PDB file of C-alpha atoms and ligand atoms in Angstrom:
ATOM      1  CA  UNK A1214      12.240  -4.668  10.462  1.00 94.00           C
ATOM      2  CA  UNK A1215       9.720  -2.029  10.994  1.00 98.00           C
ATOM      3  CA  UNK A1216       8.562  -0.405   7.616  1.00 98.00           C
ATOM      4  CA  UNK A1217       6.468   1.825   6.299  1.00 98.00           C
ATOM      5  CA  UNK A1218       6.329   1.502   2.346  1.00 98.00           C
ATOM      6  CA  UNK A1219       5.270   4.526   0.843  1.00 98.00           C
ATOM      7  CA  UNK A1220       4.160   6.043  -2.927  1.00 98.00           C
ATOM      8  CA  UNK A1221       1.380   6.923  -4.873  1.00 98.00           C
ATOM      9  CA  UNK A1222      -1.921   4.637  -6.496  1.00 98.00           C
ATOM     10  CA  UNK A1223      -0.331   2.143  -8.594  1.00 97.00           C
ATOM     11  CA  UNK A1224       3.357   2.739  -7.633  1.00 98.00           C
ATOM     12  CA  UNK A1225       3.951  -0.926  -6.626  1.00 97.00           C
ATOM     13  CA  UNK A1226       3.885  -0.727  -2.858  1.00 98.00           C
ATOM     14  CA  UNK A1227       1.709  -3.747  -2.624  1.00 96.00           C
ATOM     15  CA  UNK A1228       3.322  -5.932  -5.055  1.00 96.00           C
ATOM     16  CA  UNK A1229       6.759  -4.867  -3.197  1.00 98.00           C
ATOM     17  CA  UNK A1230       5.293  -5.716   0.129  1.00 97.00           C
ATOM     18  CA  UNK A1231       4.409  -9.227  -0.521  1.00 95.00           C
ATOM     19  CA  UNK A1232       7.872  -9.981  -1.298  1.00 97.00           C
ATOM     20  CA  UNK A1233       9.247  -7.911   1.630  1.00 98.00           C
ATOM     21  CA  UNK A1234       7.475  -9.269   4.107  1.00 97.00           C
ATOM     22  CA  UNK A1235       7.739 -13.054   2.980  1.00 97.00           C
ATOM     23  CA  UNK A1236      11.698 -12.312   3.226  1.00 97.00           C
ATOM     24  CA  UNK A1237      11.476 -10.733   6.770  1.00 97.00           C
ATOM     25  CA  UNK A1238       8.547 -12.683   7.661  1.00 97.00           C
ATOM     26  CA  UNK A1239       6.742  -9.712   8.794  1.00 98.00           C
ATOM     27  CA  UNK A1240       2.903  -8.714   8.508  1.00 98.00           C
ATOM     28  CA  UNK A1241       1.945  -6.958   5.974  1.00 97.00           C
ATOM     29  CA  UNK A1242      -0.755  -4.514   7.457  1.00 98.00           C
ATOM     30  CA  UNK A1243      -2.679  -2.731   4.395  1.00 97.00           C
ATOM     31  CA  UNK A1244      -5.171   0.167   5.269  1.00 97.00           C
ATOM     32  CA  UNK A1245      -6.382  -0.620   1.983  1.00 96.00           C
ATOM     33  CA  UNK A1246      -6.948  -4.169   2.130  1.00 95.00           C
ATOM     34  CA  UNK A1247      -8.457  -3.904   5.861  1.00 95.00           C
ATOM     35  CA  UNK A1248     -10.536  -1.228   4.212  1.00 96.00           C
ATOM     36  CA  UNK A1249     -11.830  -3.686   1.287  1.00 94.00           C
ATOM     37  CA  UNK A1250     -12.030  -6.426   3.528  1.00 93.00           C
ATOM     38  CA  UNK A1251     -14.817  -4.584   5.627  1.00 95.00           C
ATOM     39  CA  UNK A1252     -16.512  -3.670   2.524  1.00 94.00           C
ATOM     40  CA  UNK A1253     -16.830  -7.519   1.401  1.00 93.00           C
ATOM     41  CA  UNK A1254     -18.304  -8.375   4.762  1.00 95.00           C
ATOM     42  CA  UNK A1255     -20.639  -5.418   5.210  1.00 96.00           C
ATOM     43  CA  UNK A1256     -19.099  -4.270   8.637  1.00 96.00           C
ATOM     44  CA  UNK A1257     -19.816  -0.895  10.275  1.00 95.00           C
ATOM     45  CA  UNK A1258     -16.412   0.661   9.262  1.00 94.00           C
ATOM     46  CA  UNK A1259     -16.969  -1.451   5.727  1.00 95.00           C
ATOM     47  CA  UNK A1260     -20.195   0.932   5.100  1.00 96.00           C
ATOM     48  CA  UNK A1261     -18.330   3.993   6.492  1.00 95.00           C
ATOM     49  CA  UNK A1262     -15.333   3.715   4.299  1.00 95.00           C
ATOM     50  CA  UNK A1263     -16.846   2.675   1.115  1.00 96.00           C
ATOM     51  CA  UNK A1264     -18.355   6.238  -0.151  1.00 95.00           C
ATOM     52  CA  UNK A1265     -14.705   7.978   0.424  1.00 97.00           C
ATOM     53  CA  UNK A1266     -12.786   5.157  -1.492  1.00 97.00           C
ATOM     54  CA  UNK A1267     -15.233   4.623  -4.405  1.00 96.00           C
ATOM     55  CA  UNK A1268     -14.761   8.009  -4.611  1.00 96.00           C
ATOM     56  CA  UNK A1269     -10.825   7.784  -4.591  1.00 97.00           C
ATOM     57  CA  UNK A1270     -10.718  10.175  -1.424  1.00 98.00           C
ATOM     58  CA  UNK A1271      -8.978   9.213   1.909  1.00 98.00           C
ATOM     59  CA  UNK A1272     -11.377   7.451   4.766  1.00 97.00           C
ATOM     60  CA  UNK A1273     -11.288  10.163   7.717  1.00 96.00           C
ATOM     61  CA  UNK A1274      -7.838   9.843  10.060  1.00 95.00           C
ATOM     62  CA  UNK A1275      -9.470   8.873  13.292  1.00 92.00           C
ATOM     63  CA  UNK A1276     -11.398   6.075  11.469  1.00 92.00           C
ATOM     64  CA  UNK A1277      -7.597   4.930  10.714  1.00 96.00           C
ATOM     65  CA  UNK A1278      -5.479   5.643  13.013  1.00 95.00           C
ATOM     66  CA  UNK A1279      -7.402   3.642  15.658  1.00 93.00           C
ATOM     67  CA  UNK A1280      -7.438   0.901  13.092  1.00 95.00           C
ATOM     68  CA  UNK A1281      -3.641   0.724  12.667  1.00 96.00           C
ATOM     69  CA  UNK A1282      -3.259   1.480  16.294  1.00 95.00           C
ATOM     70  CA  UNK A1283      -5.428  -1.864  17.167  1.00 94.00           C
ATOM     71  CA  UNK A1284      -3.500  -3.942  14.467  1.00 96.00           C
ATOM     72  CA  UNK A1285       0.419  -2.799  16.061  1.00 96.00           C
ATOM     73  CA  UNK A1286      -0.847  -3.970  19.681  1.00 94.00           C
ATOM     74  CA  UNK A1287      -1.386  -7.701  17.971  1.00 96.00           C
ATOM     75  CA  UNK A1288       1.670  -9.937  19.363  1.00 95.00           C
ATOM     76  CA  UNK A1289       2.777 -10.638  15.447  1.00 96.00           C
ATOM     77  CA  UNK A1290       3.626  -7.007  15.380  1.00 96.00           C
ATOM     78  CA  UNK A1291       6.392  -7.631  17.879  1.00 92.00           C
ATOM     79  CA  UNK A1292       9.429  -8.655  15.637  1.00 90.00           C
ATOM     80  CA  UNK A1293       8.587  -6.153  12.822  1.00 97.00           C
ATOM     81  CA  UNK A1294       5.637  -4.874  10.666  1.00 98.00           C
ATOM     82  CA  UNK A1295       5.298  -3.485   6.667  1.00 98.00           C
ATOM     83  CA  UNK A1296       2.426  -0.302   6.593  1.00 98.00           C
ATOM     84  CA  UNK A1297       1.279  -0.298   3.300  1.00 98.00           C
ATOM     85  CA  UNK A1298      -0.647   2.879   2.999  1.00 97.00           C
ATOM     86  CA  UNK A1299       0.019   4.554   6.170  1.00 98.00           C
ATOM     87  CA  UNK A1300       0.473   7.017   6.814  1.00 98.00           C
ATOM     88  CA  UNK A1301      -0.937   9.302   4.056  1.00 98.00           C
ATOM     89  CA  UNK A1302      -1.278  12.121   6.009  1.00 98.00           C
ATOM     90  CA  UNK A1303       0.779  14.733   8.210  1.00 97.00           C
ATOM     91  CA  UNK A1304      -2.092  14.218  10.563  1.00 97.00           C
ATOM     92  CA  UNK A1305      -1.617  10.287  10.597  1.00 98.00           C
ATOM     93  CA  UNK A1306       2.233   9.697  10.848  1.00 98.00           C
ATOM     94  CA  UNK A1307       2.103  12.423  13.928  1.00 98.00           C
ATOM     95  CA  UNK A1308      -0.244   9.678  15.954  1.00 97.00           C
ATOM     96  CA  UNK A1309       2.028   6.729  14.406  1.00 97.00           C
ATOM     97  CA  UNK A1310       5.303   8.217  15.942  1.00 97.00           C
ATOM     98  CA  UNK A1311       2.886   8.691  19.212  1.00 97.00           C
ATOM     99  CA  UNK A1312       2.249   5.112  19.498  1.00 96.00           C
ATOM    100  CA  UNK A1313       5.480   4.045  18.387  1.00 96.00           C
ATOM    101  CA  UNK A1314       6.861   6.175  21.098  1.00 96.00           C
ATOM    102  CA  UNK A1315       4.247   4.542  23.735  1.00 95.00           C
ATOM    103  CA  UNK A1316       5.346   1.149  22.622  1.00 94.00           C
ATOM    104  CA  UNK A1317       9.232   2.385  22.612  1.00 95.00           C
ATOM    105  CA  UNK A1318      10.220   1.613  19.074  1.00 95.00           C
ATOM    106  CA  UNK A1319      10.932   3.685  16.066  1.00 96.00           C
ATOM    107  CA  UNK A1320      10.615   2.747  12.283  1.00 97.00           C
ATOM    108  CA  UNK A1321      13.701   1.619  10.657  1.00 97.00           C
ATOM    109  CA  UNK A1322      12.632   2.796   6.801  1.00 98.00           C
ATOM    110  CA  UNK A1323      10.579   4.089   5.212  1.00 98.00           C
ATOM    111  CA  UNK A1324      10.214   3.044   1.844  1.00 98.00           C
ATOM    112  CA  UNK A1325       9.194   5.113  -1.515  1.00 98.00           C
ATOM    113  CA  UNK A1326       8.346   4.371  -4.491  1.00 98.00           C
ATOM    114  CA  UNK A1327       8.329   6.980  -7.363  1.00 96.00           C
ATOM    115  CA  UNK A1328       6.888   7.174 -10.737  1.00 97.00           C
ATOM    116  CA  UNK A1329       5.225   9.228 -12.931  1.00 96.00           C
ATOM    117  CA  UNK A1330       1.593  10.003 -13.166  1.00 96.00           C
ATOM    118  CA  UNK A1331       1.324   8.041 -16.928  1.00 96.00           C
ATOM    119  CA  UNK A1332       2.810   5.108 -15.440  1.00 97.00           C
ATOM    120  CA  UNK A1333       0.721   5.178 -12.487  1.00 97.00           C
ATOM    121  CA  UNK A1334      -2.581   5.166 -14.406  1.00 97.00           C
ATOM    122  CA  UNK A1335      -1.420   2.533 -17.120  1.00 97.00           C
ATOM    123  CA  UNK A1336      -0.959   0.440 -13.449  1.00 97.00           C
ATOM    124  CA  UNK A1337      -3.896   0.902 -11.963  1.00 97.00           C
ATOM    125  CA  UNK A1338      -5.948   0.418 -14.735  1.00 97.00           C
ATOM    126  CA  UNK A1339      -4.567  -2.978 -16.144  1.00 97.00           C
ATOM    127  CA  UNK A1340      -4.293  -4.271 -12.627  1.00 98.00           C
ATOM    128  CA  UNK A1341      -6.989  -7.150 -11.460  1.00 97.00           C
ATOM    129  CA  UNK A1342      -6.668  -9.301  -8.445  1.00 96.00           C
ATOM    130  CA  UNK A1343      -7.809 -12.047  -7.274  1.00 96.00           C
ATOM    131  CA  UNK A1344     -11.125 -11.495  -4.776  1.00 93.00           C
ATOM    132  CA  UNK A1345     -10.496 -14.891  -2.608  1.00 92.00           C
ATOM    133  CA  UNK A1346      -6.748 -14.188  -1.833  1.00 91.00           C
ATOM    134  CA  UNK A1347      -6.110 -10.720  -3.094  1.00 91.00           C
ATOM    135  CA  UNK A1348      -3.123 -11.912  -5.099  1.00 93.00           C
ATOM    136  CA  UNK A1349      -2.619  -9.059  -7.663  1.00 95.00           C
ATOM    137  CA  UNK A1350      -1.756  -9.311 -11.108  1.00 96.00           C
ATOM    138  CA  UNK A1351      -1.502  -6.854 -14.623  1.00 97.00           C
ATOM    139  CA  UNK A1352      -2.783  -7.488 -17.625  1.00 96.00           C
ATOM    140  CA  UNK A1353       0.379  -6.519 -19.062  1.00 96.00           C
ATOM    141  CA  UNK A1354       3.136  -6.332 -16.696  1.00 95.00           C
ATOM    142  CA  UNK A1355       2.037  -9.134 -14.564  1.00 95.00           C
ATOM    143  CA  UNK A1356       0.185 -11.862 -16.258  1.00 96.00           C
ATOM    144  CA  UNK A1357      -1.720 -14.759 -14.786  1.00 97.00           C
ATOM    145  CA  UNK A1358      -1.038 -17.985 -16.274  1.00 97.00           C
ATOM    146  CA  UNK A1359      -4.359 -18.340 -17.165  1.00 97.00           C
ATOM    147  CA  UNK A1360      -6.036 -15.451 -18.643  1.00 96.00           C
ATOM    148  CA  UNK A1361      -8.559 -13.637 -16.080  1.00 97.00           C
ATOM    149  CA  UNK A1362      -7.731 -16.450 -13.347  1.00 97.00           C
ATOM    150  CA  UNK A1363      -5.454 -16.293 -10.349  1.00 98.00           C
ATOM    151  CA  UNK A1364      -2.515 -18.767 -10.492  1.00 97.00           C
ATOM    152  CA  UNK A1365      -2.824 -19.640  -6.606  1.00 97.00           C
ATOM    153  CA  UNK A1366      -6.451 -20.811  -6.426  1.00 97.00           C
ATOM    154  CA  UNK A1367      -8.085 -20.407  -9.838  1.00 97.00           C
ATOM    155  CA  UNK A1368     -10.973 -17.544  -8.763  1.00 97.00           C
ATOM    156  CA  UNK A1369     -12.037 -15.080 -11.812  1.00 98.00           C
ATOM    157  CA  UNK A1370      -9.750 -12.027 -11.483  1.00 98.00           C
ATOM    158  CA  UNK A1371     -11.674  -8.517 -10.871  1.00 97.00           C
ATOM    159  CA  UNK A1372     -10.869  -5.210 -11.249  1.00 97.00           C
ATOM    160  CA  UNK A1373     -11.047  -2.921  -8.322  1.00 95.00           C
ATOM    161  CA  UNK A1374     -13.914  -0.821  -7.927  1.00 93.00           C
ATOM    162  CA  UNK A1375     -11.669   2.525  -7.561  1.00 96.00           C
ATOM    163  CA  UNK A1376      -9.421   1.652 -10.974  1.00 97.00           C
ATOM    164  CA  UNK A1377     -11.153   3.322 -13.238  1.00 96.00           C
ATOM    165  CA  UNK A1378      -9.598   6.103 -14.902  1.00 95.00           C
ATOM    166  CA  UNK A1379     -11.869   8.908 -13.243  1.00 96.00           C
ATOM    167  CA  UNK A1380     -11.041   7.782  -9.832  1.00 97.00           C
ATOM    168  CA  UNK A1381      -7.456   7.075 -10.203  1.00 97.00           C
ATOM    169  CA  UNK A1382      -6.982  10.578 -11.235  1.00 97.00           C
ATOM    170  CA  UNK A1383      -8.895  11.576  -8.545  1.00 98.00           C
ATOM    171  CA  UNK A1384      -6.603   9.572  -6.121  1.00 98.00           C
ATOM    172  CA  UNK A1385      -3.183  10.676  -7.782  1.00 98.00           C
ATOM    173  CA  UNK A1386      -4.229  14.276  -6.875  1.00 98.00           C
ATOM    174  CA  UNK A1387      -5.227  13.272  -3.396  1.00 98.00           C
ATOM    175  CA  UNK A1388      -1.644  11.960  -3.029  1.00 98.00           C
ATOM    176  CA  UNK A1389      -0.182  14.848  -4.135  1.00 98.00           C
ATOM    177  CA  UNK A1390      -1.992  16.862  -2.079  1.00 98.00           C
ATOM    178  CA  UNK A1391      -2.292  15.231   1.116  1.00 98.00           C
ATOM    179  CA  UNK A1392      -0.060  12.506   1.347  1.00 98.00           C
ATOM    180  CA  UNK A1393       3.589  13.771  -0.722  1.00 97.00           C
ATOM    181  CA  UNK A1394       4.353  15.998   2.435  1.00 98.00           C
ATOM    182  CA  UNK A1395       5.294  12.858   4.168  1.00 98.00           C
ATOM    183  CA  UNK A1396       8.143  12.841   2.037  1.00 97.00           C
ATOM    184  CA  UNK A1397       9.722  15.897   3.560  1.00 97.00           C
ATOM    185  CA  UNK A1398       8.402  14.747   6.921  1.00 98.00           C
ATOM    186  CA  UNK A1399      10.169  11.440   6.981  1.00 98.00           C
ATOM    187  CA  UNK A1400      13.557  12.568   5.259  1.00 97.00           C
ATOM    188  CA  UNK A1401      14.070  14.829   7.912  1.00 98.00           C
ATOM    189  CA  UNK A1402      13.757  12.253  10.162  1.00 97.00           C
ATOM    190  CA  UNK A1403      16.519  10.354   8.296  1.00 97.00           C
ATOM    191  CA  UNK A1404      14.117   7.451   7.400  1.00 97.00           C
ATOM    192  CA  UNK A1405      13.589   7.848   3.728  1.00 97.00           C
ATOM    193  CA  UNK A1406      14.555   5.345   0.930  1.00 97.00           C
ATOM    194  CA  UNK A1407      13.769   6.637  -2.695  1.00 97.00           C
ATOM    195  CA  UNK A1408      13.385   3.402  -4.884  1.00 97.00           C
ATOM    196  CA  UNK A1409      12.235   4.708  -8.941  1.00 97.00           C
ATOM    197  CA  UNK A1410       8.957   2.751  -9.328  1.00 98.00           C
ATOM    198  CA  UNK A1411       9.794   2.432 -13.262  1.00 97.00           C
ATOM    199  CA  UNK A1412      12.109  -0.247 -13.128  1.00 97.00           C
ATOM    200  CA  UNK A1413      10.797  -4.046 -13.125  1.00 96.00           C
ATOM    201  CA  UNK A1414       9.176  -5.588  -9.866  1.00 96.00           C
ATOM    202  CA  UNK A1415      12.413  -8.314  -9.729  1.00 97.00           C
ATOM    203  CA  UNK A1416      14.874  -4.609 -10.130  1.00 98.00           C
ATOM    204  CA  UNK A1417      12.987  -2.923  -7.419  1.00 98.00           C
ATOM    205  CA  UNK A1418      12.990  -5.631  -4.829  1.00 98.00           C
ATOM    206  CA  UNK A1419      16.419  -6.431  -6.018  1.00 98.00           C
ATOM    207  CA  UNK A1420      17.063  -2.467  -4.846  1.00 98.00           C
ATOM    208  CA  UNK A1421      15.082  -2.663  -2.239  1.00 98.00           C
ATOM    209  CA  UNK A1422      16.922  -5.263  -0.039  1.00 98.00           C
ATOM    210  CA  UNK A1423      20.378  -4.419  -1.084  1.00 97.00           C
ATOM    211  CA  UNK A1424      19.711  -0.722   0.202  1.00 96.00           C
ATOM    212  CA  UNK A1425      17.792  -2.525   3.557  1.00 96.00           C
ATOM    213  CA  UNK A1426      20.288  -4.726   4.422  1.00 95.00           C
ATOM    214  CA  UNK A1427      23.493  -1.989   3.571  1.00 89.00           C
TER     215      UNK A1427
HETATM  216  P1  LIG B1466      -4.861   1.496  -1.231  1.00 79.82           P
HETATM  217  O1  LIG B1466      -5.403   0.160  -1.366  1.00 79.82           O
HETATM  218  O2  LIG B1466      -3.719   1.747  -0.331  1.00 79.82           O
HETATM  219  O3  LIG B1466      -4.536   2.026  -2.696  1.00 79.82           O
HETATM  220  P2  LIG B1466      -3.416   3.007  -3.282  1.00 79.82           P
HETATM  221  O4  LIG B1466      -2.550   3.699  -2.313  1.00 79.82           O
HETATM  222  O5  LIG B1466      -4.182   3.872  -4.187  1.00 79.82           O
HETATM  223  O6  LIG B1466      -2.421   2.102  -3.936  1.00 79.82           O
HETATM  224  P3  LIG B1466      -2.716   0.890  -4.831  1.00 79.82           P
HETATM  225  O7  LIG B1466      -3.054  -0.293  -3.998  1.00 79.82           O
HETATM  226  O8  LIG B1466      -3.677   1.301  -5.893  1.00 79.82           O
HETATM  227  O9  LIG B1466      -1.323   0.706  -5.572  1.00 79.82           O
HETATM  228  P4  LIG B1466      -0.018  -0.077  -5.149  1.00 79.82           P
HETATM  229  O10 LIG B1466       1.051   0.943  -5.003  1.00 79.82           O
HETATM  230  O11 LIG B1466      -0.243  -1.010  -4.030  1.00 79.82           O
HETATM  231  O12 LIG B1466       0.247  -0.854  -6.509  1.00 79.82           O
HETATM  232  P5  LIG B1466       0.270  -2.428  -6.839  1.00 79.82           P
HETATM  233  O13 LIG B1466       1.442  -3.063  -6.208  1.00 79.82           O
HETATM  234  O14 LIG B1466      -1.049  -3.041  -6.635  1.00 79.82           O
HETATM  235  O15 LIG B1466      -6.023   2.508  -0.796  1.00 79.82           O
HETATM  236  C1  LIG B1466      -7.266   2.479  -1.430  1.00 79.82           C
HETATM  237  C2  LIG B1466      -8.203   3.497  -0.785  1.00 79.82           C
HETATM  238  O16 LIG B1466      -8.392   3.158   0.603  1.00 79.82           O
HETATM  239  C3  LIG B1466      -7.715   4.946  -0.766  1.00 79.82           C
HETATM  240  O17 LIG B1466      -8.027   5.617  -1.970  1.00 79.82           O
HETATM  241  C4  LIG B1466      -8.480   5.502   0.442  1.00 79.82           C
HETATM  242  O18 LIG B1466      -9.803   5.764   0.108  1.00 79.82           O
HETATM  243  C5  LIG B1466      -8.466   4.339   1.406  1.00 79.82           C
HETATM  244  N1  LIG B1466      -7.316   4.351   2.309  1.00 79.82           N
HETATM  245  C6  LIG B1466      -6.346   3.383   2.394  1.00 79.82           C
HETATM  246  N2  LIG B1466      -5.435   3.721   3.326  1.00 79.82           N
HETATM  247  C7  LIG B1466      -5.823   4.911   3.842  1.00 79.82           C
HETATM  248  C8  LIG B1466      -5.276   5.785   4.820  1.00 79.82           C
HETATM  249  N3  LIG B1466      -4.136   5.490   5.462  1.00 79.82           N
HETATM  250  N4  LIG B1466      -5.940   6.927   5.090  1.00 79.82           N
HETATM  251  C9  LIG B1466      -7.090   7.237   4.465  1.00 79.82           C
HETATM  252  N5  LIG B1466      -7.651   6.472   3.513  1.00 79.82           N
HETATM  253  C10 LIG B1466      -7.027   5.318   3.186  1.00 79.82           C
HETATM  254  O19 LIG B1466       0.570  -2.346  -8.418  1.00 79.82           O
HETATM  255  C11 LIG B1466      -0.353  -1.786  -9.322  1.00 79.82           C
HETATM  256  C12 LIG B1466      -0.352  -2.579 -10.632  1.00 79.82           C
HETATM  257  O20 LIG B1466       0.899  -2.411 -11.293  1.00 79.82           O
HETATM  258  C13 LIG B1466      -0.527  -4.091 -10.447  1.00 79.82           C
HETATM  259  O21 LIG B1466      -1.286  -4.576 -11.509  1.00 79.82           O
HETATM  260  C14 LIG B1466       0.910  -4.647 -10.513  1.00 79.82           C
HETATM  261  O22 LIG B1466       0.945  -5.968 -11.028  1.00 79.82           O
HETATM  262  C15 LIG B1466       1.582  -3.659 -11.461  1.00 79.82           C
HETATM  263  N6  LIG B1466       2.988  -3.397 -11.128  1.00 79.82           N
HETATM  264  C16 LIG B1466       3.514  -3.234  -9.885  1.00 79.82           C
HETATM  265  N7  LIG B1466       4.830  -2.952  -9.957  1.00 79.82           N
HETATM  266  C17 LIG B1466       5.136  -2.912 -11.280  1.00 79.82           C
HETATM  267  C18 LIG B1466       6.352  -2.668 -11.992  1.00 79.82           C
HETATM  268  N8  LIG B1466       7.497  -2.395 -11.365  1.00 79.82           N
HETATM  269  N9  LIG B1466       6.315  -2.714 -13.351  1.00 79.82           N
HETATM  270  C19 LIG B1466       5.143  -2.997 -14.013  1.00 79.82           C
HETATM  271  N10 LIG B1466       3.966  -3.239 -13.384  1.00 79.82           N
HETATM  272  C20 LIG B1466       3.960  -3.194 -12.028  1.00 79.82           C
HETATM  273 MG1  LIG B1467      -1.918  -1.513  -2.832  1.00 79.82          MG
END
């Protein structure tokens, strides 16, 4: 299986993946959480990226692209990978079906995940995950058993830095502007799977898979 999973802040398209790639035992390769990572450990590209996302705008495509490219060449790549936020340009899924074409394999989906802006911010905003193993979690829809504490290894949940309601309107309007042509770009490419983001997370996988394995 080679995905891309696809959709706006909040949509679901992390929460998806972990249960998509535990049942094709695929990575899951997250611009986002490569991003983060970098910014916990004070990297180069950590102190690069972090002005663009606590601003809720995208991190410049070469910085990416060469990112993603370096993580596909990685021999766990070979049976199958899940992008989680890439691409989110034009720009970037033009040098993804490059290097797919260099390495002589095509995506088999690509994965989308609609819902409305209200829903999206309600999302974002409740959402805290866990800072040791980035398991992710709602204050609503998603509850840890344990208020504020993640059910896998007991750290304090946070909120991320870029879900406050400023920013996550910011970043809705970046997708729409920048990343929602991918839409048209991948459905004429015959690749597209529209899954509606409202339902439950169980409903969605449950879609998910059933339209994956048709
Ligand atoms: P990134 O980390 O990719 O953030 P995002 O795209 O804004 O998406 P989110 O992670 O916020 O949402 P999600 O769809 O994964 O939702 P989740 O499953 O967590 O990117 C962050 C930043 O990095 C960008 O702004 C940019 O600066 C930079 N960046 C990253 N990639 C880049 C790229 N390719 N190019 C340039 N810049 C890039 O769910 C959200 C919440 O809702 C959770 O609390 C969850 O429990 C809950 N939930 C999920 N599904 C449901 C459901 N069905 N019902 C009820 N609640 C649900
Ligand atoms: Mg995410």
């Amino acid at each position: 299986m080679r995905l891309v999973i696809l959709g706006p802040p909040g949509a679901g398209k992390g929460t998806q993946a972990d249960s998509i790639i535990k049942r094709y035992d695929i990575p899951h390769i997250s611009t986002g959480d490569i991003f983060r990572e970098n910014i916990k450990n004070e990297t180069e590209l950590g102190k690069e990226c972090k002005g663009f996302m606590d601003k809720g705008l995208l991190v410049p495509d070469d910085l990416v692209v060469s990112i993603v490219q370096d993580r596909l060449s990685k021999s766990d790549c070979q049976n199958g990978f899940l992008l989680d936020g890439f691409p989110r340009t034009v720009g970037q899924a033009v040098s993804l079906d490059a290097e797919l074409d260099k390495m002589g394999i095509k995506l088999d989906k690509v994965i989308n995940i609609e819902a409305d802006k209200e829903i999206l911010v309600e999302r974002a905003i409740g959402r805290r995950v866990c800072p040791s193993c980035g398991a992710t979690y709602h204050i609503k829809f998603n509850r840890p058993q344990e208020e504020g504490q993640c059910d896998l290894d007991g750290s304090k949940l946070i909120q991320r830095e870029d879900d406050v309601e400023e920013t996550v309107a910011t970043r809705i309007q970046v997708y729409l502007d920048q990343t929602l042509p991918l839409i048209n770009y991948y459905g004429a490419q015959g690749l597209l799977l529209n899954i509606d983001g409202t339902q439950s997370i169980d409903a969605i996988f449950d879609q998910i898979v059933q339209e994956l394995e048709r």
